[in-house]
mmCIF file of C-alpha atoms and ligand atoms in Angstrom:
data_model
loop_
_atom_site.group_PDB
_atom_site.id
_atom_site.type_symbol
_atom_site.label_atom_id
_atom_site.label_comp_id
_atom_site.label_asym_id
_atom_site.label_seq_id
_atom_site.Cartn_x
_atom_site.Cartn_y
_atom_site.Cartn_z
ATOM 1 C CA MET G 1 0.000 0.000 0.000
ATOM 2 C CA ALA G 2 2.614 2.524 1.119
ATOM 3 C CA LEU G 3 4.928 1.592 -1.740
ATOM 4 C CA SER G 4 2.238 1.911 -4.399
ATOM 5 C CA LEU G 5 1.356 5.387 -3.089
ATOM 6 C CA CYS G 6 5.091 6.230 -3.214
ATOM 7 C CA LYS G 7 5.082 5.149 -6.839
ATOM 8 C CA GLU G 8 2.057 7.356 -7.548
ATOM 9 C CA LEU G 9 3.716 10.332 -5.885
ATOM 10 C CA SER G 10 6.876 9.737 -7.951
ATOM 11 C CA VAL G 11 4.775 9.821 -11.098
ATOM 12 C CA THR G 12 3.130 13.077 -9.980
ATOM 13 C CA LEU G 13 6.482 14.710 -9.212
ATOM 14 C CA ALA G 14 8.034 13.486 -12.456
ATOM 15 C CA LYS G 15 5.682 15.865 -14.308
ATOM 16 C CA PHE G 16 7.714 18.827 -13.073
ATOM 17 C CA PRO G 17 11.042 19.886 -14.552
ATOM 18 C CA ARG G 18 13.866 18.917 -12.241
ATOM 19 C CA ILE G 19 17.646 19.120 -12.353
ATOM 20 C CA SER G 20 19.586 16.660 -10.245
ATOM 21 C CA LEU G 21 21.720 18.612 -7.758
ATOM 22 C CA GLY G 22 21.653 16.511 -4.615
ATOM 23 C CA HIS G 23 23.085 13.226 -3.448
ATOM 24 C CA LEU G 24 19.773 11.427 -3.052
ATOM 25 C CA PRO G 25 18.480 9.450 -1.296
ATOM 26 C CA THR G 26 20.122 10.826 1.836
ATOM 27 C CA PRO G 27 20.907 8.237 4.533
ATOM 28 C CA LEU G 28 18.517 7.390 7.370
ATOM 29 C CA GLU G 29 20.662 6.495 10.371
ATOM 30 C CA PRO G 30 20.042 5.463 13.978
ATOM 31 C CA MET G 31 21.246 7.751 16.775
ATOM 32 C CA ASP G 32 21.815 5.043 19.357
ATOM 33 C CA ARG G 33 24.000 6.949 21.778
ATOM 34 C CA LEU G 34 21.619 9.903 21.865
ATOM 35 C CA SER G 35 18.644 7.551 22.316
ATOM 36 C CA GLU G 36 20.429 5.976 25.267
ATOM 37 C CA VAL G 37 21.297 9.304 26.883
ATOM 38 C CA LEU G 38 17.706 10.541 26.594
ATOM 39 C CA GLY G 39 16.056 7.220 27.463
ATOM 40 C CA GLY G 40 13.083 7.969 25.227
ATOM 41 C CA PRO G 41 11.985 6.613 21.860
ATOM 42 C CA ARG G 42 14.559 5.250 19.423
ATOM 43 C CA LEU G 43 15.945 8.255 17.553
ATOM 44 C CA TRP G 44 16.929 8.378 13.908
ATOM 45 C CA VAL G 45 18.408 11.080 11.733
ATOM 46 C CA LYS G 46 17.499 11.711 8.093
ATOM 47 C CA ARG G 47 20.731 13.146 6.737
ATOM 48 C CA ASP G 48 19.635 16.050 4.552
ATOM 49 C CA ASP G 49 22.819 17.735 5.739
ATOM 50 C CA CYS G 50 24.434 15.324 3.251
ATOM 51 C CA THR G 51 22.687 16.491 0.072
ATOM 52 C CA GLY G 52 26.150 17.178 -1.310
ATOM 53 C CA LEU G 53 25.879 20.636 -2.823
ATOM 54 C CA SER G 54 28.330 23.048 -1.135
ATOM 55 C CA SER G 55 28.331 21.226 2.223
ATOM 56 C CA GLY G 56 24.682 20.208 1.909
ATOM 57 C CA GLY G 57 21.381 21.176 3.482
ATOM 58 C CA ASN G 58 17.660 21.217 2.858
ATOM 59 C CA LYS G 59 17.605 23.937 0.192
ATOM 60 C CA THR G 60 19.204 21.592 -2.341
ATOM 61 C CA ARG G 61 16.015 19.527 -2.713
ATOM 62 C CA LYS G 62 13.993 22.693 -3.372
ATOM 63 C CA LEU G 63 16.586 24.009 -5.804
ATOM 64 C CA GLU G 64 16.318 20.882 -7.948
ATOM 65 C CA PHE G 65 12.826 22.040 -8.925
ATOM 66 C CA LEU G 66 13.411 25.819 -8.727
ATOM 67 C CA MET G 67 16.549 25.853 -10.877
ATOM 68 C CA ALA G 68 14.883 23.606 -13.450
ATOM 69 C CA ASP G 69 11.995 26.078 -13.613
ATOM 70 C CA ALA G 70 14.491 28.936 -14.034
ATOM 71 C CA VAL G 71 16.252 27.115 -16.885
ATOM 72 C CA GLN G 72 12.930 26.304 -18.541
ATOM 73 C CA LYS G 73 11.967 29.985 -18.384
ATOM 74 C CA GLY G 74 15.208 30.970 -20.103
ATOM 75 C CA ALA G 75 16.833 32.639 -17.100
ATOM 76 C CA ASP G 76 20.559 33.396 -17.091
ATOM 77 C CA THR G 77 20.636 35.052 -13.661
ATOM 78 C CA ILE G 78 19.319 34.050 -10.241
ATOM 79 C CA ILE G 79 18.292 36.514 -7.535
ATOM 80 C CA THR G 80 17.516 35.411 -4.000
ATOM 81 C CA GLN G 81 17.570 36.706 -0.443
ATOM 82 C CA GLY G 82 18.118 35.583 3.117
ATOM 83 C CA ALA G 83 19.569 36.519 6.483
ATOM 84 C CA THR G 84 23.316 37.216 6.671
ATOM 85 C CA GLN G 85 24.208 33.587 7.496
ATOM 86 C CA SER G 86 21.637 32.162 5.069
ATOM 87 C CA ASN G 87 22.219 28.527 4.116
ATOM 88 C CA HIS G 88 19.707 28.985 1.333
ATOM 89 C CA ALA G 89 21.812 31.772 -0.214
ATOM 90 C CA ARG G 90 24.921 29.567 -0.107
ATOM 91 C CA GLN G 91 23.220 26.564 -1.731
ATOM 92 C CA THR G 92 21.606 28.803 -4.356
ATOM 93 C CA ALA G 93 24.981 30.383 -5.218
ATOM 94 C CA ALA G 94 26.437 26.880 -5.616
ATOM 95 C CA ALA G 95 23.538 25.669 -7.792
ATOM 96 C CA ALA G 96 23.816 28.769 -9.995
ATOM 97 C CA ALA G 97 27.557 28.175 -10.362
ATOM 98 C CA LYS G 98 26.968 24.573 -11.381
ATOM 99 C CA LEU G 99 24.491 25.678 -14.042
ATOM 100 C CA GLY G 100 26.671 28.532 -15.308
ATOM 101 C CA MET G 101 24.290 31.239 -14.150
ATOM 102 C CA GLU G 102 24.972 34.570 -12.475
ATOM 103 C CA CYS G 103 23.757 34.773 -8.874
ATOM 104 C CA HIS G 104 22.799 37.890 -6.918
ATOM 105 C CA ILE G 105 22.226 37.526 -3.218
ATOM 106 C CA LEU G 106 20.589 40.119 -0.982
ATOM 107 C CA LEU G 107 21.373 39.587 2.689
ATOM 108 C CA GLU G 108 19.133 41.114 5.334
ATOM 109 C CA ASP G 109 20.815 42.099 8.588
ATOM 110 C CA ARG G 110 18.293 40.544 10.978
ATOM 111 C CA THR G 111 20.565 40.292 14.029
ATOM 112 C CA GLY G 112 22.440 43.619 13.995
ATOM 113 C CA SER G 113 25.681 41.768 14.792
ATOM 114 C CA ASN G 114 28.965 43.462 13.858
ATOM 115 C CA ASP G 115 31.042 40.383 14.591
ATOM 116 C CA ARG G 116 33.532 39.956 11.769
ATOM 117 C CA ASN G 117 32.945 36.231 11.584
ATOM 118 C CA TYR G 118 29.191 36.662 11.425
ATOM 119 C CA ILE G 119 29.442 39.225 8.641
ATOM 120 C CA LEU G 120 32.199 37.631 6.552
ATOM 121 C CA ASN G 121 32.793 34.016 7.510
ATOM 122 C CA GLY G 122 30.646 30.860 7.300
ATOM 123 C CA ASN G 123 27.971 31.043 4.634
ATOM 124 C CA VAL G 124 28.972 34.564 3.525
ATOM 125 C CA LEU G 125 32.477 33.341 2.697
ATOM 126 C CA LEU G 126 30.972 30.481 0.694
ATOM 127 C CA ASP G 127 28.444 32.716 -1.135
ATOM 128 C CA ARG G 128 31.383 34.724 -2.443
ATOM 129 C CA LEU G 129 33.537 31.691 -3.129
ATOM 130 C CA HIS G 130 30.777 30.370 -5.402
ATOM 131 C CA GLY G 131 30.921 33.663 -7.301
ATOM 132 C CA GLY G 132 27.694 35.127 -5.926
ATOM 133 C CA THR G 133 27.333 38.903 -5.811
ATOM 134 C CA VAL G 134 26.460 39.704 -2.220
ATOM 135 C CA SER G 135 24.821 42.944 -1.137
ATOM 136 C CA LYS G 136 23.393 43.812 2.225
ATOM 137 C CA ARG G 137 20.088 45.320 3.305
ATOM 138 C CA VAL G 138 19.050 46.656 6.710
ATOM 139 C CA GLY G 139 16.938 44.507 9.024
ATOM 140 C CA GLY G 140 13.228 44.863 8.285
ATOM 141 C CA ALA G 141 13.768 45.878 4.641
ATOM 142 C CA ASP G 142 11.061 44.700 2.227
ATOM 143 C CA MET G 143 13.245 41.991 0.710
ATOM 144 C CA ASN G 144 10.720 40.961 -1.947
ATOM 145 C CA SER G 145 10.532 44.471 -3.345
ATOM 146 C CA GLU G 146 14.336 44.774 -3.076
ATOM 147 C CA MET G 147 14.615 41.648 -5.232
ATOM 148 C CA GLU G 148 12.038 42.969 -7.706
ATOM 149 C CA SER G 149 13.852 46.262 -8.139
ATOM 150 C CA LEU G 150 17.158 44.457 -8.686
ATOM 151 C CA ALA G 151 15.416 42.227 -11.256
ATOM 152 C CA ALA G 152 14.136 45.315 -13.076
ATOM 153 C CA GLN G 153 17.653 46.817 -13.161
ATOM 154 C CA LEU G 154 19.085 43.577 -14.521
ATOM 155 C CA ARG G 155 16.366 43.319 -17.183
ATOM 156 C CA ASP G 156 17.242 46.878 -18.262
ATOM 157 C CA ILE G 157 20.787 45.758 -19.033
ATOM 158 C CA GLY G 158 19.616 42.725 -20.971
ATOM 159 C CA ARG G 159 19.779 39.959 -18.370
ATOM 160 C CA SER G 160 17.006 37.424 -17.771
ATOM 161 C CA PRO G 161 16.660 37.164 -14.013
ATOM 162 C CA TYR G 162 14.699 34.543 -12.093
ATOM 163 C CA VAL G 163 13.705 35.443 -8.541
ATOM 164 C CA ILE G 164 13.743 32.724 -5.893
ATOM 165 C CA PRO G 165 11.925 33.696 -2.687
ATOM 166 C CA GLY G 166 13.682 33.482 0.695
ATOM 167 C CA GLY G 167 14.335 29.870 1.657
ATOM 168 C CA GLY G 168 13.158 28.735 -1.782
ATOM 169 C CA SER G 169 9.748 28.506 -0.148
ATOM 170 C CA ASN G 170 7.033 28.530 -2.777
ATOM 171 C CA PRO G 171 5.012 25.618 -4.184
ATOM 172 C CA ILE G 172 7.721 24.725 -6.740
ATOM 173 C CA GLY G 173 10.451 24.585 -4.093
ATOM 174 C CA ALA G 174 8.213 22.672 -1.674
ATOM 175 C CA LEU G 175 7.930 19.851 -4.228
ATOM 176 C CA GLY G 176 11.440 18.919 -3.100
ATOM 177 C CA TYR G 177 10.074 18.064 0.330
ATOM 178 C CA ALA G 178 7.022 16.237 -0.990
ATOM 179 C CA ASN G 179 9.688 14.116 -2.668
ATOM 180 C CA CYS G 180 11.561 13.764 0.638
ATOM 181 C CA ALA G 181 8.374 12.444 2.296
ATOM 182 C CA ARG G 182 8.261 9.781 -0.427
ATOM 183 C CA GLU G 183 11.967 8.991 -0.072
ATOM 184 C CA LEU G 184 11.758 8.590 3.714
ATOM 185 C CA THR G 185 8.635 6.440 3.464
ATOM 186 C CA GLU G 186 10.317 4.127 0.953
ATOM 187 C CA GLN G 187 13.418 3.845 3.135
ATOM 188 C CA ALA G 188 11.366 3.045 6.204
ATOM 189 C CA VAL G 189 9.260 0.422 4.412
ATOM 190 C CA THR G 190 12.361 -1.201 2.951
ATOM 191 C CA ALA G 191 14.032 -1.297 6.370
ATOM 192 C CA GLY G 192 10.880 -2.598 8.061
ATOM 193 C CA LEU G 193 10.825 0.489 10.253
ATOM 194 C CA LYS G 194 7.624 2.111 11.492
ATOM 195 C CA VAL G 195 8.300 5.841 11.775
ATOM 196 C CA ASP G 196 5.999 7.357 14.400
ATOM 197 C CA ALA G 197 7.134 10.966 14.249
ATOM 198 C CA LEU G 198 9.234 13.279 12.133
ATOM 199 C CA VAL G 199 10.679 16.448 13.665
ATOM 200 C CA HIS G 200 12.582 19.321 12.030
ATOM 201 C CA ALA G 201 13.339 23.033 12.218
ATOM 202 C CA THR G 202 10.799 25.188 10.380
ATOM 203 C CA GLY G 203 11.509 28.701 9.106
ATOM 204 C CA SER G 204 10.346 30.000 5.747
ATOM 205 C CA SER G 205 8.021 26.964 5.791
ATOM 206 C CA GLY G 206 8.729 25.244 2.455
ATOM 207 C CA THR G 207 10.263 22.191 4.092
ATOM 208 C CA GLN G 208 7.307 21.541 6.371
ATOM 209 C CA ALA G 209 4.723 22.472 3.721
ATOM 210 C CA GLY G 210 6.275 20.040 1.238
ATOM 211 C CA LEU G 211 6.375 17.299 3.867
ATOM 212 C CA VAL G 212 2.729 17.951 4.796
ATOM 213 C CA ALA G 213 1.667 17.788 1.140
ATOM 214 C CA GLY G 214 3.788 14.694 0.495
ATOM 215 C CA LEU G 215 2.615 12.848 3.610
ATOM 216 C CA ALA G 216 -1.011 13.683 2.690
ATOM 217 C CA ALA G 217 -0.500 12.220 -0.789
ATOM 218 C CA LEU G 218 0.947 9.096 0.863
ATOM 219 C CA ARG G 219 -1.951 8.941 3.386
ATOM 220 C CA SER G 220 0.808 8.634 5.961
ATOM 221 C CA ASP G 221 0.115 8.626 9.690
ATOM 222 C CA ILE G 222 3.590 9.928 10.576
ATOM 223 C CA HIS G 223 3.207 12.665 13.210
ATOM 224 C CA LEU G 224 5.013 15.695 11.772
ATOM 225 C CA LEU G 225 6.273 18.426 14.115
ATOM 226 C CA GLY G 226 8.076 21.611 13.088
ATOM 227 C CA ILE G 227 10.187 23.494 15.630
ATOM 228 C CA GLY G 228 9.943 27.215 14.870
ATOM 229 C CA VAL G 229 13.011 29.452 14.595
ATOM 230 C CA ARG G 230 11.414 32.843 14.019
ATOM 231 C CA ALA G 231 7.646 33.422 13.977
ATOM 232 C CA PRO G 232 5.177 32.698 16.771
ATOM 233 C CA LYS G 233 3.192 29.445 16.534
ATOM 234 C CA GLU G 234 -0.014 30.870 15.078
ATOM 235 C CA LYS G 235 1.787 32.706 12.286
ATOM 236 C CA GLN G 236 4.145 29.798 11.546
ATOM 237 C CA GLU G 237 1.325 27.276 11.293
ATOM 238 C CA ALA G 238 -0.712 29.612 9.083
ATOM 239 C CA MET G 239 2.274 30.056 6.735
ATOM 240 C CA VAL G 240 2.926 26.314 6.544
ATOM 241 C CA TYR G 241 -0.743 25.478 6.007
ATOM 242 C CA ASP G 242 -1.158 28.075 3.258
ATOM 243 C CA LEU G 243 1.921 26.833 1.399
ATOM 244 C CA ALA G 244 0.989 23.168 1.905
ATOM 245 C CA VAL G 245 -2.432 23.812 0.328
ATOM 246 C CA ARG G 246 -0.845 25.637 -2.622
ATOM 247 C CA THR G 247 1.744 22.861 -3.036
ATOM 248 C CA ALA G 248 -0.921 20.134 -3.012
ATOM 249 C CA LYS G 249 -2.861 22.159 -5.598
ATOM 250 C CA LEU G 250 0.225 22.430 -7.805
ATOM 251 C CA MET G 251 0.656 18.658 -7.535
ATOM 252 C CA GLY G 252 -2.920 18.378 -8.740
ATOM 253 C CA ALA G 253 -3.330 15.272 -6.661
ATOM 254 C CA GLY G 254 -6.590 16.517 -5.182
ATOM 255 C CA ASP G 255 -5.368 15.864 -1.667
ATOM 256 C CA GLN G 256 -7.105 17.691 1.115
ATOM 257 C CA ILE G 257 -4.661 19.226 3.524
ATOM 258 C CA ASP G 258 -5.804 18.645 7.059
ATOM 259 C CA ARG G 259 -5.185 21.772 9.162
ATOM 260 C CA GLU G 260 -4.544 19.440 12.113
ATOM 261 C CA ALA G 261 -1.542 17.952 10.269
ATOM 262 C CA VAL G 262 0.264 21.287 10.573
ATOM 263 C CA ARG G 263 1.964 21.522 13.963
ATOM 264 C CA ALA G 264 4.636 23.991 14.972
ATOM 265 C CA ASN G 265 6.146 24.394 18.413
ATOM 266 C CA CYS G 266 7.700 27.872 18.572
ATOM 267 C CA GLU G 267 8.912 27.833 22.186
ATOM 268 C CA TYR G 268 12.569 27.452 21.259
ATOM 269 C CA VAL G 269 13.181 30.668 19.298
ATOM 270 C CA GLY G 270 14.641 32.544 22.291
ATOM 271 C CA ALA G 271 15.264 36.260 21.819
ATOM 272 C CA GLY G 272 14.853 36.057 18.063
ATOM 273 C CA TYR G 273 15.869 34.651 14.709
ATOM 274 C CA GLY G 274 19.569 33.816 14.543
ATOM 275 C CA LEU G 275 20.171 34.640 18.211
ATOM 276 C CA PRO G 276 21.723 31.778 20.199
ATOM 277 C CA THR G 277 19.886 30.205 23.144
ATOM 278 C CA PRO G 278 21.348 28.118 26.005
ATOM 279 C CA GLY G 279 19.184 25.150 24.945
ATOM 280 C CA MET G 280 20.502 25.292 21.377
ATOM 281 C CA ILE G 281 24.108 25.398 22.627
ATOM 282 C CA GLU G 282 23.519 22.398 24.920
ATOM 283 C CA ALA G 283 21.760 20.417 22.186
ATOM 284 C CA LEU G 284 24.441 21.158 19.625
ATOM 285 C CA LYS G 285 27.233 20.113 22.009
ATOM 286 C CA LEU G 286 25.351 16.957 23.022
ATOM 287 C CA LEU G 287 24.966 15.819 19.402
ATOM 288 C CA ALA G 288 28.556 16.687 18.552
ATOM 289 C CA ARG G 289 29.732 14.595 21.516
ATOM 290 C CA THR G 290 27.342 11.640 21.385
ATOM 291 C CA GLU G 291 26.827 11.179 17.649
ATOM 292 C CA GLY G 292 29.699 13.062 16.016
ATOM 293 C CA LEU G 293 27.136 15.166 14.160
ATOM 294 C CA LEU G 294 27.249 18.898 13.471
ATOM 295 C CA PHE G 295 24.188 21.138 13.539
ATOM 296 C CA ASP G 296 23.769 24.910 13.232
ATOM 297 C CA PRO G 297 22.902 27.698 15.663
ATOM 298 C CA VAL G 298 20.010 29.213 13.681
ATOM 299 C CA TYR G 299 17.861 26.253 12.608
ATOM 300 C CA SER G 300 18.803 22.649 13.239
ATOM 301 C CA GLY G 301 20.302 23.418 16.684
ATOM 302 C CA LYS G 302 17.062 25.029 17.858
ATOM 303 C CA GLY G 303 15.122 22.183 16.247
ATOM 304 C CA LEU G 304 17.165 19.701 18.264
ATOM 305 C CA ASP G 305 16.643 21.697 21.431
ATOM 306 C CA GLY G 306 12.903 21.324 20.788
ATOM 307 C CA LEU G 307 13.209 17.600 20.069
ATOM 308 C CA ILE G 308 15.233 16.910 23.214
ATOM 309 C CA ASP G 309 13.080 19.045 25.488
ATOM 310 C CA GLN G 310 9.858 17.534 24.146
ATOM 311 C CA ILE G 311 11.247 14.010 24.655
ATOM 312 C CA ARG G 312 11.974 14.944 28.271
ATOM 313 C CA LYS G 313 8.470 16.397 28.674
ATOM 314 C CA GLY G 314 6.868 13.186 27.388
ATOM 315 C CA TYR G 315 5.491 14.534 24.093
ATOM 316 C CA PHE G 316 6.600 11.376 22.276
ATOM 317 C CA ASP G 317 5.563 8.926 25.004
ATOM 318 C CA GLY G 318 4.164 5.747 23.486
ATOM 319 C CA MET G 319 6.059 6.296 20.232
ATOM 320 C CA GLU G 320 8.842 3.917 19.249
ATOM 321 C CA ASN G 321 10.707 5.576 16.420
ATOM 322 C CA VAL G 322 11.245 9.306 16.019
ATOM 323 C CA VAL G 323 13.174 10.724 13.076
ATOM 324 C CA PHE G 324 14.904 14.100 13.198
ATOM 325 C CA LEU G 325 15.267 15.595 9.746
ATOM 326 C CA HIS G 326 18.746 17.118 9.708
ATOM 327 C CA THR G 327 18.300 20.159 7.491
ATOM 328 C CA GLY G 328 22.024 21.019 7.512
ATOM 329 C CA GLY G 329 23.509 24.427 8.186
ATOM 330 C CA SER G 330 26.791 23.597 9.907
ATOM 331 C CA ALA G 331 28.612 26.059 7.608
ATOM 332 C CA ALA G 332 26.970 28.772 9.744
ATOM 333 C CA LEU G 333 28.932 27.548 12.793
ATOM 334 C CA PHE G 334 31.924 29.490 11.518
ATOM 335 C CA GLY G 335 29.858 32.677 11.715
ATOM 336 C CA TYR G 336 29.284 32.033 15.451
ATOM 337 C CA PRO G 337 32.699 31.021 16.863
ATOM 338 C CA ASP G 338 32.222 32.754 20.232
ATOM 339 C CA THR G 339 28.874 31.159 20.979
ATOM 340 C CA PHE G 340 30.165 27.840 22.185
ATOM 341 C CA ASP G 341 32.465 28.879 25.041
ATOM 342 C CA LEU G 342 34.657 25.829 24.708
ATOM 343 C CA ALA G 343 36.256 25.529 28.146
ATOM 344 C CA GLY G 344 39.864 24.485 28.143
ATOM 345 C CA TYR G 345 40.548 25.727 24.651
ATOM 346 C CA THR G 346 43.709 27.800 24.419
ATOM 347 C CA THR G 347 45.452 29.275 21.454
HETATM 348 C C1 PLP T 1 16.266 26.970 5.690
HETATM 349 C C2 PLP T 1 16.632 26.030 6.767
HETATM 350 C C3 PLP T 1 15.634 25.423 7.561
HETATM 351 C C4 PLP T 1 14.180 25.753 7.460
HETATM 352 O O1 PLP T 1 13.578 25.326 6.291
HETATM 353 P P1 PLP T 1 12.354 26.154 5.723
HETATM 354 O O2 PLP T 1 11.958 25.424 4.508
HETATM 355 O O3 PLP T 1 12.870 27.540 5.459
HETATM 356 O O4 PLP T 1 11.285 26.178 6.761
HETATM 357 C C5 PLP T 1 16.034 24.506 8.511
HETATM 358 N N1 PLP T 1 17.337 24.215 8.695
HETATM 359 C C6 PLP T 1 18.311 24.783 7.967
HETATM 360 C C7 PLP T 1 19.711 24.430 8.265
HETATM 361 C C8 PLP T 1 17.995 25.716 6.984
HETATM 362 O O5 PLP T 1 18.975 26.282 6.274
#
């Protein structure tokens, strides 16, 4: 049953133009030491940090569909936007490089940090290394209209720009995560594993929306939980639901999106987007030291903080297998070197 629905979803997704950019399928691995430390359900990690493109991450799956759409529309230039340490910007710059396109990145200063590493290292270093043109905007700028005015300027000089929204989060990008829902389901069936819950960091909402649409198409009973990194719960869930409905519509599969299937816990944001929290630091260190895995301070680290805290609070009681979707982002660590107060370290 599950496998035939996976097949159907593959057929649906094959109708959309797609360029292979990622190392797929990504591995699904047990986290036995972490499971033991926490004493809760058996924990697994879906390694979307290993998608391959420029140190990996979740944006690669979205870019497979977005870049194919750009190519089909005759674009020679990509414009996108994100926060200073945007992983999406870095993966987009890499994808554009691979396809021989120009890439213009607008970075919004959401944190106000003047730290040299934050401004120049980590993802910003990689954006430039991939040949992206990086320009900055003040926090709170209307980034969509900034991108539109840049597109107009580029059209005036004869370029054909294609604008990718922040996080690659529109129905085309979200197809990448409908595909991930299929991939994970196939892996679990093949391994004889019953996945009870899937947890991940949710931001611009394309990842969760694609998963919601994909899981609906698969009639899956996997309990999906997003851990918010920016917006309050009500706003985050509304964004995810809206995009999930539009993604399902694009897929034309006629699936009803159940509002109840959209769950975000936004208690782990702390003082704001991109600002470290003690729980994130603890979670990131714990994973580095029990599983040898790297996460990031902005997204996956806060997502893990949510996972760990909710395990301790009993949210997953009665469930056997919980998968954390590792959305990547460890390149951002190098933008936050002072956050981790590594005792005993001397130069
Ligand atoms: C973008 C990003 C997310 C959030 O994904 P959205 O689709 O924007 O909700 C999570 N983790 C990492 C590392 C990211 O870069």
